[in-house]
Short mmCIF file of N, CA and C in Angstrom, two decimals:
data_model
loop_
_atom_site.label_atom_id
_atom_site.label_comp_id
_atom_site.label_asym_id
_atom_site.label_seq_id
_atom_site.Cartn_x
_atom_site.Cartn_y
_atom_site.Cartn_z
N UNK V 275 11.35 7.19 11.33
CA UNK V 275 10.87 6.21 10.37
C UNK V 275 11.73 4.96 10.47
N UNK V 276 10.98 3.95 10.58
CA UNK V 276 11.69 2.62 10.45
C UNK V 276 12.15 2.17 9.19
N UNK V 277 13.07 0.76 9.27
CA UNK V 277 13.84 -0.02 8.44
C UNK V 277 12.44 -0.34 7.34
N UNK V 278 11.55 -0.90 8.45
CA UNK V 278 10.23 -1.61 7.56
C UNK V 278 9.33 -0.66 7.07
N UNK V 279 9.42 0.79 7.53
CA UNK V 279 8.73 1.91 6.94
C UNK V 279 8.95 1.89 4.82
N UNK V 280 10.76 1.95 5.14
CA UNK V 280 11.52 2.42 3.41
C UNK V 280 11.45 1.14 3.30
N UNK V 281 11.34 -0.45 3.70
CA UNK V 281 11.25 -1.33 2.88
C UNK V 281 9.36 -1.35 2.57
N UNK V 282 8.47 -1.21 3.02
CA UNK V 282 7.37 -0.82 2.32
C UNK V 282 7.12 -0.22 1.03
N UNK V 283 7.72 1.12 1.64
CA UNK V 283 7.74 2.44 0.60
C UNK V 283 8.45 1.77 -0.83
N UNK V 284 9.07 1.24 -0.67
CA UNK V 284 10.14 0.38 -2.01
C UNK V 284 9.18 -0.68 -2.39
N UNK V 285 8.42 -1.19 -1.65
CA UNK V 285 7.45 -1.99 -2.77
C UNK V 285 6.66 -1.04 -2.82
N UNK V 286 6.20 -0.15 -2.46
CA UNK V 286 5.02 0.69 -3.14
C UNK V 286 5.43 1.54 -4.57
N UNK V 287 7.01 1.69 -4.39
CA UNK V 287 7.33 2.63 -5.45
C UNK V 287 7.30 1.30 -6.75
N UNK V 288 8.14 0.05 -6.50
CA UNK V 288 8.10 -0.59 -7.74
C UNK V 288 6.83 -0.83 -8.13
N UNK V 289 5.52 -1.26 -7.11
CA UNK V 289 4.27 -1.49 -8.04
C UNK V 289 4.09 -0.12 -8.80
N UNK V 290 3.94 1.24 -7.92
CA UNK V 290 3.63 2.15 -8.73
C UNK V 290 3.97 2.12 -9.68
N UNK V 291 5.24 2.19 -9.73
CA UNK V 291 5.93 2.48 -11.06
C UNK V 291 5.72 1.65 -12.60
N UNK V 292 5.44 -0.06 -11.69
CA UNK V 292 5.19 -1.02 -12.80
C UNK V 292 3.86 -0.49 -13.27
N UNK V 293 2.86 0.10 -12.53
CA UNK V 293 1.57 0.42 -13.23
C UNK V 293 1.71 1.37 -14.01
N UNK V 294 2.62 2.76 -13.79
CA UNK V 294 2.93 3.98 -14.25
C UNK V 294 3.76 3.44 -16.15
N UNK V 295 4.55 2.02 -15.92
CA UNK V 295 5.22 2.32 -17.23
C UNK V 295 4.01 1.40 -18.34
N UNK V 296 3.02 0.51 -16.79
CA UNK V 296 1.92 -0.15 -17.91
C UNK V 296 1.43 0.57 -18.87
N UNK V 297 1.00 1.31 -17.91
CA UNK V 297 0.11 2.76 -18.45
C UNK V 297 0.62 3.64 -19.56
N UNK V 298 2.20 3.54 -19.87
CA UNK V 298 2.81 4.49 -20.68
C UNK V 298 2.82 3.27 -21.67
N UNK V 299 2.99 1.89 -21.64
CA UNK V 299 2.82 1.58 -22.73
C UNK V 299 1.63 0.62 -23.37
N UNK V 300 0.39 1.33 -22.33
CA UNK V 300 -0.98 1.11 -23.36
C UNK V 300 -1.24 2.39 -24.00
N UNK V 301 -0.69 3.43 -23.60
CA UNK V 301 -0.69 4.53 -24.74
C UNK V 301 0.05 4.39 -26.07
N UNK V 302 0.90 3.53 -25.73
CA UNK V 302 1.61 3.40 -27.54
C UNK V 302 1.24 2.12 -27.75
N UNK V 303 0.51 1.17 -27.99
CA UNK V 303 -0.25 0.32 -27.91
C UNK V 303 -1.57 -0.89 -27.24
N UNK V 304 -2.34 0.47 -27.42
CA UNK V 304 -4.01 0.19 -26.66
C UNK V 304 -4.09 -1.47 -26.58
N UNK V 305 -3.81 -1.98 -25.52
CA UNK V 305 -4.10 -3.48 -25.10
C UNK V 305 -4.92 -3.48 -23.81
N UNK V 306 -6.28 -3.96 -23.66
CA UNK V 306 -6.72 -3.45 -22.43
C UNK V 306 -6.10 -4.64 -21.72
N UNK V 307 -5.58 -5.43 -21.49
CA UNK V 307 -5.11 -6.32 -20.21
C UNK V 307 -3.83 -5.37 -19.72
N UNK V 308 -3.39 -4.40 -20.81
CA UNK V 308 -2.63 -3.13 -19.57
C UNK V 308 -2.80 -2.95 -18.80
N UNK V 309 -4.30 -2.05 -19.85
CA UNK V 309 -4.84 -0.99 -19.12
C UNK V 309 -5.32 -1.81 -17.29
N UNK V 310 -5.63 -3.22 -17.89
CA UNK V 310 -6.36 -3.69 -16.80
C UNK V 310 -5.17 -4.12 -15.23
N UNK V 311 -4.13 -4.61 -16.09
CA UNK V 311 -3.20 -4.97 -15.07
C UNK V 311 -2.14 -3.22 -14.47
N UNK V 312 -2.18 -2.59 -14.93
CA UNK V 312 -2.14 -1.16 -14.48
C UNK V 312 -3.06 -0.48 -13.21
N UNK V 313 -4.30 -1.11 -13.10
CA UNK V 313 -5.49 -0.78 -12.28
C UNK V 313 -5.00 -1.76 -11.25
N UNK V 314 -4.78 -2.58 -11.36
CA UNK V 314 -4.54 -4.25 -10.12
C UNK V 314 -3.34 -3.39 -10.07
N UNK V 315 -2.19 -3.09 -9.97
CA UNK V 315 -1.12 -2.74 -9.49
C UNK V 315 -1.26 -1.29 -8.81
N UNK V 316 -1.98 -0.64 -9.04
CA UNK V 316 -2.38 0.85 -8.87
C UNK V 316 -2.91 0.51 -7.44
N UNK V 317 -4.08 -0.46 -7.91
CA UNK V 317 -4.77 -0.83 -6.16
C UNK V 317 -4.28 -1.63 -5.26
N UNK V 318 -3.06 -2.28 -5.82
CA UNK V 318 -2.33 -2.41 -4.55
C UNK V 318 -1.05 -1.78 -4.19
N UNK V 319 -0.55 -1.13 -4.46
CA UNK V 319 0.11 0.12 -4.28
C UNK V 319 -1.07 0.66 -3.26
N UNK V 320 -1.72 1.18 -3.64
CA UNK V 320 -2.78 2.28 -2.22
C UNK V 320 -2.53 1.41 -1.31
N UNK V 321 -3.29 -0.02 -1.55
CA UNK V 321 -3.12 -0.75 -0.61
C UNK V 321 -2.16 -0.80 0.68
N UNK V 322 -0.90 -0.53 -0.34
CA UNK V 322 0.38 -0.93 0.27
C UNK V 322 0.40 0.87 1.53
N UNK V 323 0.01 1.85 0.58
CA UNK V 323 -0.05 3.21 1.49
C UNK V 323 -0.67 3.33 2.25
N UNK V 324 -1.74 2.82 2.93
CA UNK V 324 -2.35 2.52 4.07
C UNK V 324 -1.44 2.03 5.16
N UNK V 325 -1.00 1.32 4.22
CA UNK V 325 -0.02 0.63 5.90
C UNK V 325 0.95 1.76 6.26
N UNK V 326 1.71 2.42 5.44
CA UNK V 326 2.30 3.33 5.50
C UNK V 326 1.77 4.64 6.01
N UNK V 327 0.93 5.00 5.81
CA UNK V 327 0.06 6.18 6.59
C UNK V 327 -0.13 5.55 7.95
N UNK V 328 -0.34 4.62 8.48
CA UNK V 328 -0.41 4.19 9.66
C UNK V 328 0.91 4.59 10.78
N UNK V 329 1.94 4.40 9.94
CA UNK V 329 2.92 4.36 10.61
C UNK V 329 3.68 5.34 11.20
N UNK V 330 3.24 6.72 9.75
CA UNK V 330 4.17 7.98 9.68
C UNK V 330 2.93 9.20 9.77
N UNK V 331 1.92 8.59 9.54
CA UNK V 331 0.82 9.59 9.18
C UNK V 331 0.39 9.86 7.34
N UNK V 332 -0.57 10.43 7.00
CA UNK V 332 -0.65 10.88 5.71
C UNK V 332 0.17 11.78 4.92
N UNK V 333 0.15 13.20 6.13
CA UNK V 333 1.50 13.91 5.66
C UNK V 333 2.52 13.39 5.00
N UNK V 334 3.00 12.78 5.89
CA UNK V 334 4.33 12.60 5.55
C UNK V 334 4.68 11.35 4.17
N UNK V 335 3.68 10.11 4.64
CA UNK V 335 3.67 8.95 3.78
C UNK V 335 3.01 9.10 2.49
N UNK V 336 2.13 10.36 2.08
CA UNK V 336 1.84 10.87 0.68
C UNK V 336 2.68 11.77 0.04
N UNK V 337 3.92 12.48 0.92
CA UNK V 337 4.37 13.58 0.16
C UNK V 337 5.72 12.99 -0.33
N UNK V 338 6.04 11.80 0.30
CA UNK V 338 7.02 10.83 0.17
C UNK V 338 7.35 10.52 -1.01
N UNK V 339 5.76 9.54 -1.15
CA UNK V 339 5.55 8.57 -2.17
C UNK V 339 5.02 9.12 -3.71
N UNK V 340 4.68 10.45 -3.34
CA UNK V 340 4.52 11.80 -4.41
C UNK V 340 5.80 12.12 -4.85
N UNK V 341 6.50 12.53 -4.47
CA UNK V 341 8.09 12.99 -5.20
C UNK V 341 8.77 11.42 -5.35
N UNK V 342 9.06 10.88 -4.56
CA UNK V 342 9.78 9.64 -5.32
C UNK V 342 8.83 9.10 -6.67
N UNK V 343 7.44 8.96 -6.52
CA UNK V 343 7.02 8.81 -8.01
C UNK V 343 7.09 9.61 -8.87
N UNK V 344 7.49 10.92 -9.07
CA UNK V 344 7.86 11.55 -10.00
C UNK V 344 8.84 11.70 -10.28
N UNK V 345 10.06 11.66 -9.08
CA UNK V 345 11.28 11.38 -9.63
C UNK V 345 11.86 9.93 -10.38
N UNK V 346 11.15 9.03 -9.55
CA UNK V 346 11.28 7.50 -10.28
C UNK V 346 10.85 7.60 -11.94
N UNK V 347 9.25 8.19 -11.87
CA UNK V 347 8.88 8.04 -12.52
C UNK V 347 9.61 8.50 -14.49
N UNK V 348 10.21 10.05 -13.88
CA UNK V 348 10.75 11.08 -14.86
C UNK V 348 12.24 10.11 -15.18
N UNK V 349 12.56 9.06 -14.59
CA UNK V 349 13.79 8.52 -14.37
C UNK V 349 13.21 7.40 -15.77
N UNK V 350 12.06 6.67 -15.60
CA UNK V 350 11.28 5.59 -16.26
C UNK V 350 11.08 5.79 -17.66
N UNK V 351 10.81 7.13 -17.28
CA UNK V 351 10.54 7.93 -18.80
C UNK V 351 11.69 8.09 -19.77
N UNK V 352 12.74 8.48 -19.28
CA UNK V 352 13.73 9.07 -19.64
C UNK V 352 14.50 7.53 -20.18
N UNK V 353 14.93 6.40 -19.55
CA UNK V 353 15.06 5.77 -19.67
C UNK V 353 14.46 4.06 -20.74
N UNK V 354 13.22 4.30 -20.57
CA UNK V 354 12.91 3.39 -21.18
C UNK V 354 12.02 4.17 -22.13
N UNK V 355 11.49 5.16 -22.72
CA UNK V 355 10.38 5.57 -22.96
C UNK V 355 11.35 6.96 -24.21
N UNK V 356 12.62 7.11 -24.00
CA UNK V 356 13.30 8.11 -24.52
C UNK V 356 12.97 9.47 -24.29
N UNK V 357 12.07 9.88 -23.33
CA UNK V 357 11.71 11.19 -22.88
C UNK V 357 12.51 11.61 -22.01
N UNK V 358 12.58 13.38 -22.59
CA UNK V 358 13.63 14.15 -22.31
C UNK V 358 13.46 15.36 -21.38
N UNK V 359 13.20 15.97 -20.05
CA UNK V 359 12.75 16.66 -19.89
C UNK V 359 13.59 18.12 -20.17
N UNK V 360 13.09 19.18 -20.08
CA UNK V 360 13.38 20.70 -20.40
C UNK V 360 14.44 20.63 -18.94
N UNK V 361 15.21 21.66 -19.36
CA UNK V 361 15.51 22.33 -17.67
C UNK V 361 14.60 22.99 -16.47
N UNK V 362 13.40 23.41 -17.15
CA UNK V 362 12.32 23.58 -15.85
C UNK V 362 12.52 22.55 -15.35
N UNK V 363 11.88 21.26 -16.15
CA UNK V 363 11.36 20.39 -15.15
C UNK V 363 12.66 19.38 -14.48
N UNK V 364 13.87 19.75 -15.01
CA UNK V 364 14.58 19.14 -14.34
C UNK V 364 14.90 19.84 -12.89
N UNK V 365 14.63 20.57 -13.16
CA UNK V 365 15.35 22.09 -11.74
C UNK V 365 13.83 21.65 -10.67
N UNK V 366 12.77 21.45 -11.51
CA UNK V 366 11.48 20.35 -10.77
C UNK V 366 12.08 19.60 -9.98
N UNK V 367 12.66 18.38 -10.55
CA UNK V 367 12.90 17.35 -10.16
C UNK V 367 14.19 17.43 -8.65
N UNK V 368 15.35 18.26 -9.10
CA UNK V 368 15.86 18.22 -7.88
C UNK V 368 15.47 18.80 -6.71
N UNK V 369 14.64 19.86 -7.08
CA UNK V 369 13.84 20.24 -5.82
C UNK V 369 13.11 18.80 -5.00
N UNK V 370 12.15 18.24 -5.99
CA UNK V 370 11.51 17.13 -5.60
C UNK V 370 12.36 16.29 -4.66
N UNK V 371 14.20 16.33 -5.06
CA UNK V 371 14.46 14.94 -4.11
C UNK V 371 15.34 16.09 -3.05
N UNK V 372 15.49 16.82 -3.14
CA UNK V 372 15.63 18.29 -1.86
C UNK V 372 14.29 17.96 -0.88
N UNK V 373 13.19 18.19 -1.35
CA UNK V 373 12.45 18.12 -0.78
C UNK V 373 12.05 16.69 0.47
N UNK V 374 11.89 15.58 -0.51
CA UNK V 374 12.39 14.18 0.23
C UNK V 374 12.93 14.38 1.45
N UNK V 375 14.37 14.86 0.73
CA UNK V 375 15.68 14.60 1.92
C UNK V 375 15.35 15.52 3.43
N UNK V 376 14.34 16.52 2.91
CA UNK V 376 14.15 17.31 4.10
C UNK V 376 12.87 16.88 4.92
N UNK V 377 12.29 15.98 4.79
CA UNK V 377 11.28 15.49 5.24
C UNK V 377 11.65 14.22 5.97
N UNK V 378 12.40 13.31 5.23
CA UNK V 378 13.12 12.12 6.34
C UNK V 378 14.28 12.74 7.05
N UNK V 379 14.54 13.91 6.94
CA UNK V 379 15.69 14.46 7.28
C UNK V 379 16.01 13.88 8.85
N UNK V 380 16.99 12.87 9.86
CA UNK V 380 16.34 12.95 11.48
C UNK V 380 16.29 14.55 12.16
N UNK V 381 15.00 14.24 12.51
CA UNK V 381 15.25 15.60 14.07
C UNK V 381 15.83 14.83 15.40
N UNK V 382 15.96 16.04 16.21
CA UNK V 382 16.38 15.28 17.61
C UNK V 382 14.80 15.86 18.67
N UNK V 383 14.68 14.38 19.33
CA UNK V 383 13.40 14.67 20.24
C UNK V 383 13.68 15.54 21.05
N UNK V 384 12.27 16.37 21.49
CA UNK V 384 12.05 17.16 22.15
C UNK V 384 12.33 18.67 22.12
#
């Protein structure tokens, strides 16, 4: 994976994420230009994963951008939102960035 692969992936995670905390806070106050600017950030985020599936494949560039958004995300929560998770889902979560690390992990060719 390239330099320009994780600088992609890093704008895909901040739009996600900016849509992910839109979204958490048109639930505590229903404003549809959230809801609406949540959808425009959502679709370009995919946007942005296309290019990224190009590069690495789907495998790899969805299972990526799947655990870093839940770990970002549980990070977003926790942080701005005062949500606390249980120890399940924390013992979740480090698996989640275990998991990551073993997927960009380098192999050696051949």
């Amino acid at each position: 994976m390239s330099a320009g692969f994780f600088a992609w992936l890093a704008a895909a995670m901040v739009i996600f994420l900016s849509g992910s905390t839109a979204l958490r806070a048109y639930v505590s106050a229903p404003k549809p230009l959230l809801l609406v600017g949540a959808l425009v950030l959502y679709t370009l985020g995919n946007l942005i994963m296309v290019r990224l599936m190009r590069e690495t494949g789907m495998a790899v560039a969805i299972s990526i951008s799947a655990v870093l958004q839940l770990v970002l995300a549980a990070g977003v929560g926790i942080a701005l939102f005062g949500e606390r998770p249980g120890m399940l889902q924390s013992a979740g979560l480090i698996l989640g960035v275990v998991a990551v690390a073993l997927i960009v992990w380098p192999t050696r060719p051949g």
